[in-house]
CSV table of C-alpha atoms in Angstrom, one decimal:
chain,number,residue,atom,x,y,z
A,243,MET,CA,0.0,0.0,0.0
A,244,SER,CA,1.5,3.4,-1.0
A,245,ALA,CA,1.9,6.1,1.5
A,246,PRO,CA,-0.6,8.9,1.3
A,247,HIS,CA,0.5,11.9,-0.7
A,248,THR,CA,1.1,15.0,1.4
A,249,SER,CA,0.3,18.2,-0.4
A,250,ARG,CA,3.1,20.8,-0.3
A,251,LYS,CA,2.2,24.2,0.9
A,252,VAL,CA,3.0,27.3,-1.2
A,253,LEU,CA,4.0,30.4,0.7
A,254,GLY,CA,4.0,28.6,4.0
A,255,ARG,CA,5.6,29.7,7.3
A,256,LEU,CA,9.3,30.4,7.1
A,257,SER,CA,11.9,28.6,9.2
A,258,LEU,CA,13.1,30.7,12.2
A,259,PRO,CA,16.6,31.4,10.8
A,260,GLU,CA,15.2,32.3,7.4
A,261,ARG,CA,12.5,34.6,9.0
A,262,THR,CA,15.2,36.3,11.1
A,263,PHE,CA,17.4,36.9,8.0
A,264,VAL,CA,14.5,38.1,6.0
A,265,ALA,CA,13.4,40.5,8.7
A,266,ASP,CA,16.9,42.0,9.0
A,267,ALA,CA,17.4,42.3,5.3
A,268,LEU,CA,14.0,43.9,4.8
A,269,ARG,CA,14.5,46.3,7.6
A,270,THR,CA,17.5,47.8,5.9
A,271,GLU,CA,15.9,47.7,2.5
A,272,THR,CA,12.8,49.5,3.9
A,273,VAL,CA,14.9,52.4,5.3
A,274,GLY,CA,16.8,52.5,2.0
A,275,GLY,CA,13.5,52.5,0.1
A,276,VAL,CA,12.3,55.5,2.0
A,277,LEU,CA,15.5,57.3,1.2
A,278,LEU,CA,15.1,56.2,-2.4
A,279,LEU,CA,11.6,57.7,-2.5
A,280,VAL,CA,12.9,60.9,-1.0
A,281,ALA,CA,15.7,61.1,-3.6
A,282,ALA,CA,13.3,60.5,-6.5
A,283,VAL,CA,11.0,63.3,-5.3
A,284,ALA,CA,14.0,65.6,-4.8
A,285,ALA,CA,15.2,64.8,-8.3
A,286,LEU,CA,11.8,65.6,-9.8
A,287,VAL,CA,11.6,68.9,-7.8
A,288,TRP,CA,15.2,69.8,-8.7
A,289,ALA,CA,14.6,69.1,-12.4
A,290,ASN,CA,11.2,70.8,-12.7
A,291,VAL,CA,11.6,74.0,-10.7
A,292,PRO,CA,12.6,76.7,-13.3
A,293,ALA,CA,15.1,78.3,-11.0
A,294,LEU,CA,16.9,75.0,-10.3
A,295,SER,CA,16.5,72.9,-13.5
A,296,ASP,CA,19.6,74.3,-15.1
A,297,SER,CA,21.8,73.5,-12.1
A,298,TYR,CA,20.4,69.9,-12.2
A,299,ASP,CA,21.6,69.4,-15.7
A,300,SER,CA,24.9,71.1,-15.0
A,301,VAL,CA,25.6,68.8,-12.0
A,302,SER,CA,24.4,65.7,-13.7
A,303,HIS,CA,26.6,66.2,-16.8
A,304,TYR,CA,29.7,67.5,-14.9
A,305,HIS,CA,32.6,65.3,-15.9
A,306,ILE,CA,35.2,64.0,-13.4
A,307,GLY,CA,37.7,61.2,-13.4
A,308,PRO,CA,41.0,60.2,-15.0
A,309,ALA,CA,40.6,60.4,-18.8
A,310,ALA,CA,43.8,58.4,-19.3
A,311,LEU,CA,42.1,55.4,-17.7
A,312,GLY,CA,38.9,55.8,-19.7
A,313,LEU,CA,37.1,57.0,-16.7
A,314,ASP,CA,36.3,60.7,-17.5
A,315,LEU,CA,32.6,60.2,-16.7
A,316,SER,CA,29.7,62.5,-15.9
A,317,VAL,CA,28.3,62.5,-12.3
A,318,ALA,CA,25.2,60.7,-13.6
A,319,HIS,CA,27.4,58.2,-15.3
A,320,TRP,CA,29.4,57.6,-12.1
A,321,ALA,CA,26.1,57.0,-10.3
A,322,ALA,CA,24.8,54.5,-12.8
A,323,ASP,CA,28.0,52.6,-13.5
A,324,GLY,CA,29.9,53.1,-10.2
A,325,LEU,CA,27.5,53.3,-7.3
A,326,LEU,CA,25.2,50.7,-8.8
A,327,ALA,CA,28.1,48.3,-8.8
A,328,ILE,CA,27.7,48.3,-5.0
A,329,PHE,CA,24.0,47.6,-5.3
A,330,PHE,CA,24.7,44.6,-7.6
A,331,PHE,CA,27.5,43.4,-5.3
A,332,VAL,CA,24.9,43.1,-2.6
A,333,ALA,CA,22.5,41.4,-5.1
A,334,GLY,CA,25.2,38.9,-5.9
A,335,ILE,CA,25.7,38.1,-2.2
A,336,GLU,CA,21.9,37.7,-1.8
A,337,LEU,CA,21.7,35.4,-4.7
A,338,LYS,CA,24.6,33.3,-3.5
A,339,ARG,CA,23.0,33.0,0.0
A,340,GLU,CA,19.7,32.0,-1.5
A,341,LEU,CA,21.4,29.3,-3.6
A,342,VAL,CA,23.3,27.8,-0.7
A,343,ALA,CA,21.2,28.5,2.4
A,344,GLY,CA,17.8,30.0,1.3
A,345,ASP,CA,14.8,29.0,-0.6
A,346,LEU,CA,16.7,28.5,-3.9
A,347,ARG,CA,18.8,25.7,-2.3
A,348,ASP,CA,15.9,23.2,-2.4
A,349,PRO,CA,14.9,22.6,-6.1
A,350,LYS,CA,11.2,22.0,-5.1
A,351,ALA,CA,11.0,25.2,-3.1
A,352,ALA,CA,13.0,27.1,-5.8
A,353,VAL,CA,10.6,26.3,-8.6
A,354,LEU,CA,8.0,28.7,-7.3
A,355,PRO,CA,10.0,32.0,-7.1
A,356,VAL,CA,12.0,31.1,-10.2
A,357,VAL,CA,9.0,30.4,-12.4
A,358,ALA,CA,7.1,33.4,-10.9
A,359,ALA,CA,10.1,35.7,-11.6
A,360,LEU,CA,10.6,34.4,-15.1
A,361,CYS,CA,6.9,34.8,-15.9
A,362,GLY,CA,7.0,38.2,-14.2
A,363,MET,CA,9.8,39.3,-16.7
A,364,ALA,CA,8.5,37.5,-19.8
A,365,VAL,CA,5.0,38.8,-19.7
A,366,PRO,CA,5.9,42.5,-19.3
A,367,ALA,CA,8.4,42.2,-22.1
A,368,LEU,CA,5.7,40.5,-24.3
A,369,VAL,CA,3.2,43.3,-23.4
A,370,TYR,CA,5.8,45.9,-24.4
A,371,VAL,CA,6.6,44.2,-27.7
A,372,LEU,CA,2.9,43.7,-28.6
A,373,THR,CA,2.2,47.4,-27.8
A,374,ASN,CA,5.0,48.6,-30.0
A,375,VAL,CA,4.3,46.2,-32.8
A,376,VAL,CA,0.8,47.4,-33.0
A,377,GLY,CA,1.8,51.1,-32.5
A,378,ASP,CA,4.9,50.9,-34.8
A,379,GLY,CA,7.2,51.9,-32.0
A,380,SER,CA,10.8,50.9,-31.1
A,381,LEU,CA,11.4,47.4,-29.7
A,382,ASP,CA,14.6,48.5,-28.0
A,383,GLY,CA,13.0,49.0,-24.7
A,384,TRP,CA,11.5,45.6,-24.3
A,385,ALA,CA,13.5,44.9,-21.1
A,386,VAL,CA,12.6,48.2,-19.3
A,387,PRO,CA,9.4,46.9,-17.6
A,388,THR,CA,10.9,43.5,-16.6
A,389,ALA,CA,12.6,44.6,-13.3
A,390,THR,CA,11.2,44.9,-9.8
A,391,ASP,CA,12.6,47.4,-7.3
A,392,ILE,CA,12.5,45.7,-3.9
A,393,ALA,CA,13.6,48.8,-2.0
A,394,PHE,CA,10.8,51.0,-3.5
A,395,ALA,CA,8.2,48.2,-3.0
A,396,LEU,CA,9.2,48.0,0.7
A,397,ALA,CA,9.1,51.8,1.0
A,398,VAL,CA,5.5,51.7,-0.2
A,399,LEU,CA,4.7,49.0,2.4
A,400,ALA,CA,6.3,51.2,5.1
A,401,VAL,CA,4.4,54.3,4.0
A,402,ILE,CA,1.0,52.6,3.8
A,403,GLY,CA,1.6,50.8,7.1
A,404,THR,CA,0.4,47.3,6.1
A,405,SER,CA,1.4,44.3,8.2
A,406,LEU,CA,2.4,42.0,5.4
A,407,PRO,CA,3.2,38.5,6.7
A,408,SER,CA,6.8,37.3,6.6
A,409,ALA,CA,6.0,34.6,4.0
A,410,LEU,CA,4.8,37.1,1.5
A,411,ARG,CA,7.7,39.5,2.3
A,412,ALA,CA,10.1,36.6,1.8
A,413,PHE,CA,8.4,35.7,-1.5
A,414,LEU,CA,8.7,39.3,-2.7
A,415,LEU,CA,12.4,39.4,-1.6
A,416,THR,CA,13.2,36.1,-3.4
A,417,LEU,CA,11.4,37.3,-6.5
A,418,ALA,CA,13.5,40.4,-6.6
A,419,VAL,CA,16.7,38.5,-6.1
A,420,VAL,CA,15.9,36.2,-9.1
A,421,ASP,CA,14.6,39.2,-11.0
A,422,ASP,CA,18.0,40.9,-10.4
A,423,LEU,CA,19.9,37.9,-11.7
A,424,PHE,CA,18.0,37.8,-15.0
A,425,ALA,CA,18.2,41.6,-15.3
A,426,ILE,CA,22.0,41.2,-14.9
A,427,LEU,CA,22.0,38.6,-17.7
A,428,ILE,CA,19.9,40.8,-19.9
A,429,ILE,CA,22.3,43.7,-19.4
A,430,ALA,CA,25.4,41.5,-20.0
A,431,ILE,CA,24.0,39.8,-23.1
A,432,PHE,CA,21.8,42.4,-24.9
A,433,PHE,CA,23.5,45.7,-24.0
A,434,THR,CA,27.1,44.9,-24.8
A,435,ASP,CA,27.9,46.2,-28.3
A,436,THR,CA,31.7,46.0,-28.6
A,437,LEU,CA,34.3,44.2,-26.5
A,438,ASN,CA,37.8,45.2,-25.5
A,439,PHE,CA,39.3,41.7,-25.0
A,440,ALA,CA,42.4,43.0,-23.3
A,441,ALA,CA,40.4,44.9,-20.6
A,442,LEU,CA,38.0,41.9,-20.3
A,443,GLY,CA,41.0,39.6,-19.8
A,444,GLY,CA,42.4,41.8,-17.1
A,445,ALA,CA,39.0,41.9,-15.4
A,446,VAL,CA,38.8,38.1,-15.5
A,447,ALA,CA,42.3,37.8,-14.1
A,448,GLY,CA,41.4,40.3,-11.3
A,449,LEU,CA,38.4,38.2,-10.5
A,450,ALA,CA,40.5,35.1,-10.4
A,451,VAL,CA,42.9,36.8,-7.9
A,452,PHE,CA,39.9,37.9,-5.9
A,453,TRP,CA,38.6,34.3,-5.7
A,454,LEU,CA,42.0,32.9,-4.8
A,455,LEU,CA,42.4,35.4,-1.9
A,456,LEU,CA,39.0,34.5,-0.6
A,457,ARG,CA,39.9,30.8,-0.7
A,458,LYS,CA,43.2,31.4,1.1
A,459,ASN,CA,41.2,33.3,3.8
A,460,VAL,CA,43.2,36.5,3.3
A,461,ARG,CA,41.5,39.2,5.3
A,462,GLY,CA,41.6,43.0,5.2
A,463,TRP,CA,39.6,45.6,3.4
A,464,TYR,CA,42.8,47.3,2.3
A,465,VAL,CA,43.4,44.3,0.1
A,466,TYR,CA,40.0,43.8,-1.4
A,467,VAL,CA,38.7,47.3,-1.9
A,468,PRO,CA,41.7,48.4,-4.2
A,469,LEU,CA,41.4,45.1,-6.1
A,470,ALA,CA,37.6,45.6,-6.5
A,471,LEU,CA,38.2,49.1,-7.9
A,472,VAL,CA,40.7,47.7,-10.5
A,473,ILE,CA,38.3,44.9,-11.5
A,474,TRP,CA,35.5,47.4,-11.8
A,475,ALA,CA,37.6,49.8,-14.0
A,476,LEU,CA,38.7,47.0,-16.3
A,477,MET,CA,35.2,45.7,-16.6
A,478,TYR,CA,33.9,49.2,-17.5
A,479,ASN,CA,36.6,49.5,-20.2
A,480,SER,CA,35.9,46.1,-21.6
A,481,GLY,CA,32.5,47.2,-22.9
A,482,ILE,CA,30.5,45.0,-20.5
A,483,HIS,CA,28.4,47.0,-18.1
A,484,ALA,CA,30.6,47.6,-15.0
A,485,THR,CA,27.9,46.5,-12.6
A,486,ILE,CA,28.6,42.9,-13.7
A,487,ALA,CA,31.9,43.1,-11.8
A,488,GLY,CA,29.9,43.8,-8.6
A,489,VAL,CA,27.7,40.7,-9.2
A,490,ALA,CA,30.6,38.5,-9.9
A,491,MET,CA,32.5,39.4,-6.8
A,492,GLY,CA,29.3,39.0,-4.7
A,493,LEU,CA,28.8,35.5,-6.0
A,494,MET,CA,32.3,34.5,-5.1
A,495,LEU,CA,31.9,35.1,-1.4
A,496,ARG,CA,31.2,32.1,0.9
A,497,CYS,CA,27.7,32.3,2.3
A,498,HIS,CA,27.6,29.2,4.5
A,499,PRO,CA,29.3,29.4,7.9
A,500,HIS,CA,32.1,26.9,8.9
A,501,GLU,CA,32.2,25.2,12.2
A,502,GLY,CA,32.8,27.8,15.0
A,503,GLU,CA,31.6,30.7,12.8
A,504,GLN,CA,28.5,32.6,13.9
A,505,HIS,CA,28.1,34.2,10.4
A,506,SER,CA,29.6,33.4,7.1
A,507,PRO,CA,32.0,36.0,5.4
A,508,GLY,CA,29.2,36.7,2.8
A,509,GLU,CA,26.7,37.5,5.5
A,510,HIS,CA,29.2,39.6,7.5
A,511,ILE,CA,30.2,41.7,4.4
A,512,GLU,CA,26.5,42.0,3.3
A,513,HIS,CA,25.7,43.3,6.8
A,514,LEU,CA,28.4,46.0,6.4
A,515,VAL,CA,27.8,46.9,2.7
A,516,ARG,CA,24.0,46.8,2.5
A,517,PRO,CA,23.5,50.1,4.4
A,518,LEU,CA,26.0,51.7,2.0
A,519,SER,CA,24.0,50.3,-0.9
A,520,ALA,CA,20.5,51.0,0.3
A,521,GLY,CA,21.3,54.3,2.1
A,522,LEU,CA,23.8,55.9,-0.3
A,523,ALA,CA,24.4,54.2,-3.7
A,524,VAL,CA,20.8,53.6,-4.8
A,525,PRO,CA,19.4,57.0,-3.6
A,526,LEU,CA,22.2,58.9,-5.3
A,527,PHE,CA,21.5,56.9,-8.5
A,528,ALA,CA,17.9,57.9,-8.2
A,529,LEU,CA,18.8,61.5,-7.6
A,530,PHE,CA,20.6,61.7,-10.9
A,531,SER,CA,18.4,59.4,-12.9
A,532,ALA,CA,14.8,60.4,-12.0
A,533,GLY,CA,15.1,64.1,-12.7
A,534,VAL,CA,12.9,64.3,-15.8
A,535,ALA,CA,10.7,67.3,-16.8
A,536,VAL,CA,7.1,66.4,-15.9
A,537,SER,CA,4.0,68.3,-16.9
A,538,GLY,CA,0.4,67.5,-17.5
A,539,GLY,CA,0.9,67.4,-21.2
A,540,ALA,CA,4.0,65.2,-20.9
A,541,LEU,CA,2.2,62.7,-18.6
A,542,GLY,CA,-0.7,62.6,-21.1
A,543,GLU,CA,1.7,61.8,-23.9
A,544,VAL,CA,2.9,58.7,-22.0
A,545,PHE,CA,-0.4,57.0,-23.0
A,546,THR,CA,-0.1,58.0,-26.7
A,547,ARG,CA,3.4,57.0,-27.5
A,548,PRO,CA,3.9,53.2,-28.0
A,549,GLU,CA,7.3,53.0,-26.2
A,550,THR,CA,6.0,54.7,-23.0
A,551,LEU,CA,2.6,53.0,-23.1
A,552,GLY,CA,4.3,49.7,-23.4
A,553,VAL,CA,6.4,50.4,-20.3
A,554,VAL,CA,3.3,51.5,-18.3
A,555,LEU,CA,1.3,48.5,-19.3
A,556,GLY,CA,4.2,46.2,-18.8
A,557,LEU,CA,4.7,47.3,-15.2
A,558,VAL,CA,1.1,47.5,-14.2
A,559,VAL,CA,-0.5,44.7,-16.2
A,560,GLY,CA,2.4,42.5,-17.3
A,561,LYS,CA,4.0,42.2,-13.9
A,562,ALA,CA,0.8,41.3,-12.0
A,563,VAL,CA,-0.4,38.8,-14.6
A,564,GLY,CA,3.0,37.3,-15.1
A,565,ILE,CA,3.9,36.7,-11.4
A,566,PHE,CA,0.4,35.7,-10.4
A,567,GLY,CA,0.1,33.4,-13.4
A,568,GLY,CA,3.5,31.8,-12.8
A,569,THR,CA,2.7,31.2,-9.1
A,570,TRP,CA,-0.8,29.7,-9.9
A,571,LEU,CA,0.6,27.4,-12.7
A,572,THR,CA,3.4,26.2,-10.4
A,573,ALA,CA,0.9,25.4,-7.7
A,574,ARG,CA,-1.4,23.7,-10.2
A,575,PHE,CA,1.2,21.5,-11.9
A,576,THR,CA,3.3,20.6,-8.9
A,577,LYS,CA,0.1,19.6,-6.9
A,578,ALA,CA,1.0,22.2,-4.3
A,579,SER,CA,-1.6,24.1,-2.4
A,580,LEU,CA,-1.6,27.7,-1.1
A,581,SER,CA,-0.9,28.1,2.7
A,582,ASP,CA,-4.1,27.9,4.7
A,583,GLU,CA,-3.6,31.4,6.1
A,584,LEU,CA,-3.4,33.1,2.7
A,585,ALA,CA,-5.7,33.5,-0.3
A,586,TRP,CA,-4.9,33.9,-4.0
A,587,ALA,CA,-6.0,37.5,-3.6
A,588,ASP,CA,-2.9,38.0,-1.4
A,589,VAL,CA,-0.6,36.6,-4.2
A,590,PHE,CA,-2.2,39.0,-6.7
A,591,ALA,CA,-1.7,42.0,-4.4
A,592,VAL,CA,2.0,41.2,-4.0
A,593,ALA,CA,2.3,40.6,-7.8
A,594,THR,CA,0.8,44.0,-8.4
A,595,LEU,CA,3.3,45.5,-5.9
A,596,ALA,CA,6.1,43.9,-7.9
A,597,GLY,CA,5.1,46.2,-10.7
A,598,ILE,CA,7.1,48.9,-9.0
A,599,GLY,CA,10.1,49.1,-11.3
A,600,PHE,CA,12.7,51.9,-10.6
A,601,THR,CA,16.4,51.4,-10.2
A,602,VAL,CA,17.1,48.6,-12.8
A,603,SER,CA,14.3,49.8,-15.1
A,604,LEU,CA,15.9,53.3,-15.2
A,605,LEU,CA,19.3,51.8,-15.8
A,606,ILE,CA,18.0,49.6,-18.7
A,607,ASP,CA,16.2,52.6,-20.1
A,608,GLU,CA,19.5,54.6,-20.3
A,609,LEU,CA,21.2,51.6,-22.0
A,610,ALA,CA,18.3,50.8,-24.4
A,611,PHE,CA,17.8,54.4,-25.7
A,612,GLU,CA,21.3,55.6,-25.4
A,613,GLY,CA,21.8,58.5,-27.8
A,614,ASP,CA,18.1,59.6,-27.8
A,615,ALA,CA,17.9,61.9,-24.7
A,616,THR,CA,14.3,62.8,-25.4
A,617,LEU,CA,13.0,59.3,-25.6
A,618,THR,CA,15.1,58.3,-22.6
A,619,ASP,CA,13.4,61.0,-20.5
A,620,GLU,CA,10.0,60.1,-21.8
A,621,VAL,CA,10.5,56.4,-20.9
A,622,LYS,CA,11.8,57.5,-17.4
A,623,ALA,CA,8.5,59.3,-16.9
A,624,ALA,CA,6.7,56.2,-18.0
A,625,VAL,CA,8.6,54.1,-15.4
A,626,LEU,CA,7.7,56.6,-12.7
A,627,LEU,CA,4.1,56.7,-13.7
A,628,GLY,CA,3.8,53.0,-14.1
A,629,SER,CA,5.4,52.4,-10.7
A,630,LEU,CA,3.0,55.0,-9.2
A,631,ILE,CA,-0.1,53.3,-10.7
A,632,ALA,CA,1.2,49.8,-9.5
A,633,ALA,CA,1.9,51.1,-6.0
A,634,THR,CA,-1.6,52.7,-5.8
A,635,LEU,CA,-3.4,49.5,-7.0
A,636,ALA,CA,-1.3,47.4,-4.6
A,637,THR,CA,-2.1,49.7,-1.7
A,638,VAL,CA,-5.8,49.3,-2.3
A,639,LEU,CA,-5.6,45.5,-2.6
A,640,LEU,CA,-3.3,45.2,0.5
A,641,LYS,CA,-5.4,47.5,2.7
A,642,ILE,CA,-8.5,45.4,2.0
A,643,ARG,CA,-6.8,42.4,3.7
A,644,ASN,CA,-4.7,44.4,6.2
A,645,SER,CA,-6.7,43.3,9.3
A,646,ARG,CA,-6.0,39.7,8.4
A,647,TYR,CA,-2.3,40.4,7.9
A,648,ARG,CA,-2.2,42.1,11.2
A,649,ARG,CA,-3.5,39.1,13.0
A,650,MET,CA,-1.1,36.8,11.2
A,651,THR,CA,1.8,39.1,12.1
A,652,GLU,CA,0.8,39.1,15.7
A,653,ASP,CA,0.6,35.3,15.7
A,654,GLU,CA,4.1,35.2,14.2
A,655,GLU,CA,5.6,37.5,16.8
A,656,ARG,CA,3.8,36.3,20.0
A,657,ASP,CA,6.3,35.2,22.7
A,658,GLU,CA,4.2,34.4,25.8
A,659,ASP,CA,7.0,32.4,27.5
A,660,LEU,CA,9.5,35.3,27.0
A,661,SER,CA,12.1,32.9,25.5
A,662,GLY,CA,13.1,35.2,22.7
A,663,VAL,CA,11.7,32.8,20.2
A,664,PRO,CA,8.2,33.3,18.8
A,665,ASP,CA,5.8,30.7,20.2
A,666,ILE,CA,4.7,29.5,16.8
A,667,TYR,CA,8.2,28.1,16.3
A,668,GLU,CA,8.3,26.2,19.6
A,669,GLN,CA,5.2,24.0,19.2
A,670,ASP,CA,7.3,20.8,18.9
A,671,ASP,CA,9.6,21.7,21.9
A,672,PRO,CA,8.6,19.9,25.1
A,673,GLU,CA,10.4,22.6,27.2
A,674,TYR,CA,8.2,25.3,25.7
A,675,HIS,CA,5.0,23.5,26.8
A,676,LEU,CA,6.5,22.9,30.3
A,677,ARG,CA,7.3,26.7,30.5
A,678,MET,CA,3.8,27.5,29.3
A,679,ALA,CA,2.3,25.0,31.9
A,680,ALA,CA,4.3,26.7,34.7
A,681,ILE,CA,3.0,30.1,33.5
A,682,HIS,CA,-0.6,28.9,33.4
A,683,GLU,CA,-0.2,27.3,36.8
A,684,ARG,CA,1.0,30.5,38.3
A,685,LYS,CA,-1.9,32.3,36.6
A,686,ALA,CA,-4.3,29.7,37.9
A,687,ALA,CA,-2.9,30.0,41.4
A,688,GLU,CA,-3.3,33.8,41.3
A,689,HIS,CA,-6.8,33.5,40.0
A,690,ARG,CA,-7.7,31.0,42.8
A,691,ARG,CA,-6.2,33.4,45.4
A,692,ILE,CA,-8.3,36.2,43.9
A,693,ALA,CA,-11.4,34.0,43.8
A,694,GLU,CA,-10.9,33.1,47.5
A,695,GLU,CA,-10.5,36.7,48.4
A,696,LYS,CA,-13.6,37.7,46.5
A,697,ALA,CA,-15.6,34.9,48.0
A,698,ALA,CA,-14.5,35.9,51.5
A,699,GLU,CA,-15.4,39.5,50.8
A,700,ARG,CA,-18.8,38.5,49.4
A,701,ALA,CA,-19.5,36.2,52.4
A,702,ALA,CA,-18.6,39.1,54.8
A,703,GLU,CA,-20.8,41.5,52.9
A,704,LEU,CA,-23.7,39.0,53.0
A,705,ALA,CA,-23.2,38.5,56.7
A,706,ARG,CA,-23.2,42.3,57.3
A,707,LEU,CA,-26.4,42.7,55.3
A,708,ALA,CA,-28.0,39.9,57.3
A,709,GLU,CA,-27.1,41.6,60.6
A,710,VAL,CA,-28.5,44.9,59.4
A,711,ALA,CA,-31.7,43.3,58.2
A,712,GLY,CA,-32.1,41.4,61.6
A,713,GLY,CA,-31.5,44.5,63.7
A,714,ALA,CA,-34.1,46.5,61.8
A,715,GLY,CA,-36.8,43.9,62.4
A,716,GLU,CA,-36.3,43.8,66.2
A,717,GLU,CA,-36.5,47.6,66.5
A,718,ASN,CA,-39.7,47.6,64.5
A,719,ASN,CA,-41.2,45.0,66.7
A,720,ARG,CA,-40.4,46.9,69.8
A,721,ARG,CA,-42.0,50.1,68.4
A,722,ALA,CA,-45.0,48.1,67.3
């Protein structure tokens, strides 16, 4: 007789270590997302106030750097190619950690976020292509609406104050990690025109030295930071986008702890670098990329030009349909079922939230329409508008279920035995139940004591009332 088949749950409760890691990572990303939001607004104000707009262009296009090394770049260029290398370095570490210790380690668990992310990139690209084929527009921007900005999405969650359960937050984070991986591949494959093989060979040699030093357990930032700068400069001059260097170095770090280590080198370095990425690199990139002229007429034209309309529809419709469809198909054909605590409406709300594309979308826009400043700015406006629409729709959908999320979050965080571990993770621990039994026994003893005191007080009160009633009757009899 065959054993009964146990249905696997989709978006079930995270393990405690994974939940702790996700909480720490998302906390930093949320702060960074708020700074990103502030930087984007500042860029729009700076670029659209008549008295300031000229200075925005002057600062953005101001060139600095050694021309002899091929690094005489504008400030905006430094932000896109230099600072974003830090962002992609952290993305590389995140991806490596997911592959060796996170959800992507288990092929069965990895199927869901990978398929959802792939569908969440393929459908927006298809929507863009169809829109531009019908409207006779340029197909160069097909990759613009494929990226999700996790920091911006978390900033929206922070602003609207929703208590999204950790399983959905982890799903969103893993989606973004896989999304970043494929965005990196898109940049490397489709946006590399010419190659300088000498510089590329030097970058590969530098990466080999970087890997060897890591394997030899050589320590010291003064070794790795100069080497990383050399690798980055060589990668930039090779013709491949310089952010690829950051990803490659991130993937080389060891992300599983050895015996006696509390944290792996990758986790330790990510903890140090993530605030720099989320708090400085990405907001500065936003400051010098999001500054586009916006007016009522310009926003209206977003819906009339096929390139910009394709981006908006890709982010708002393509992302939601792609991620939701990929998740549903995975559950359908792997015979998995959704977690009992969630509904498919929750998955659709998160899929809609993933339509917020910003950092990588703006980067791909600059690469796709390089040489056409007008179209580049129009597509940037489309990215901003599409992200705003997606954020608004997600806010409405998430707020409808927010009371349910709040109860789930409270259950996840409840720690009645004060052990430092949420009770929901201790249900199989006998010591937890003994601690809870002792707590309930103390409470029961306290309630019995209070009950005895109240019973004694009630008995005394009844006795006093009886004496009063008896005395009154005797007096009446004597008067009678």
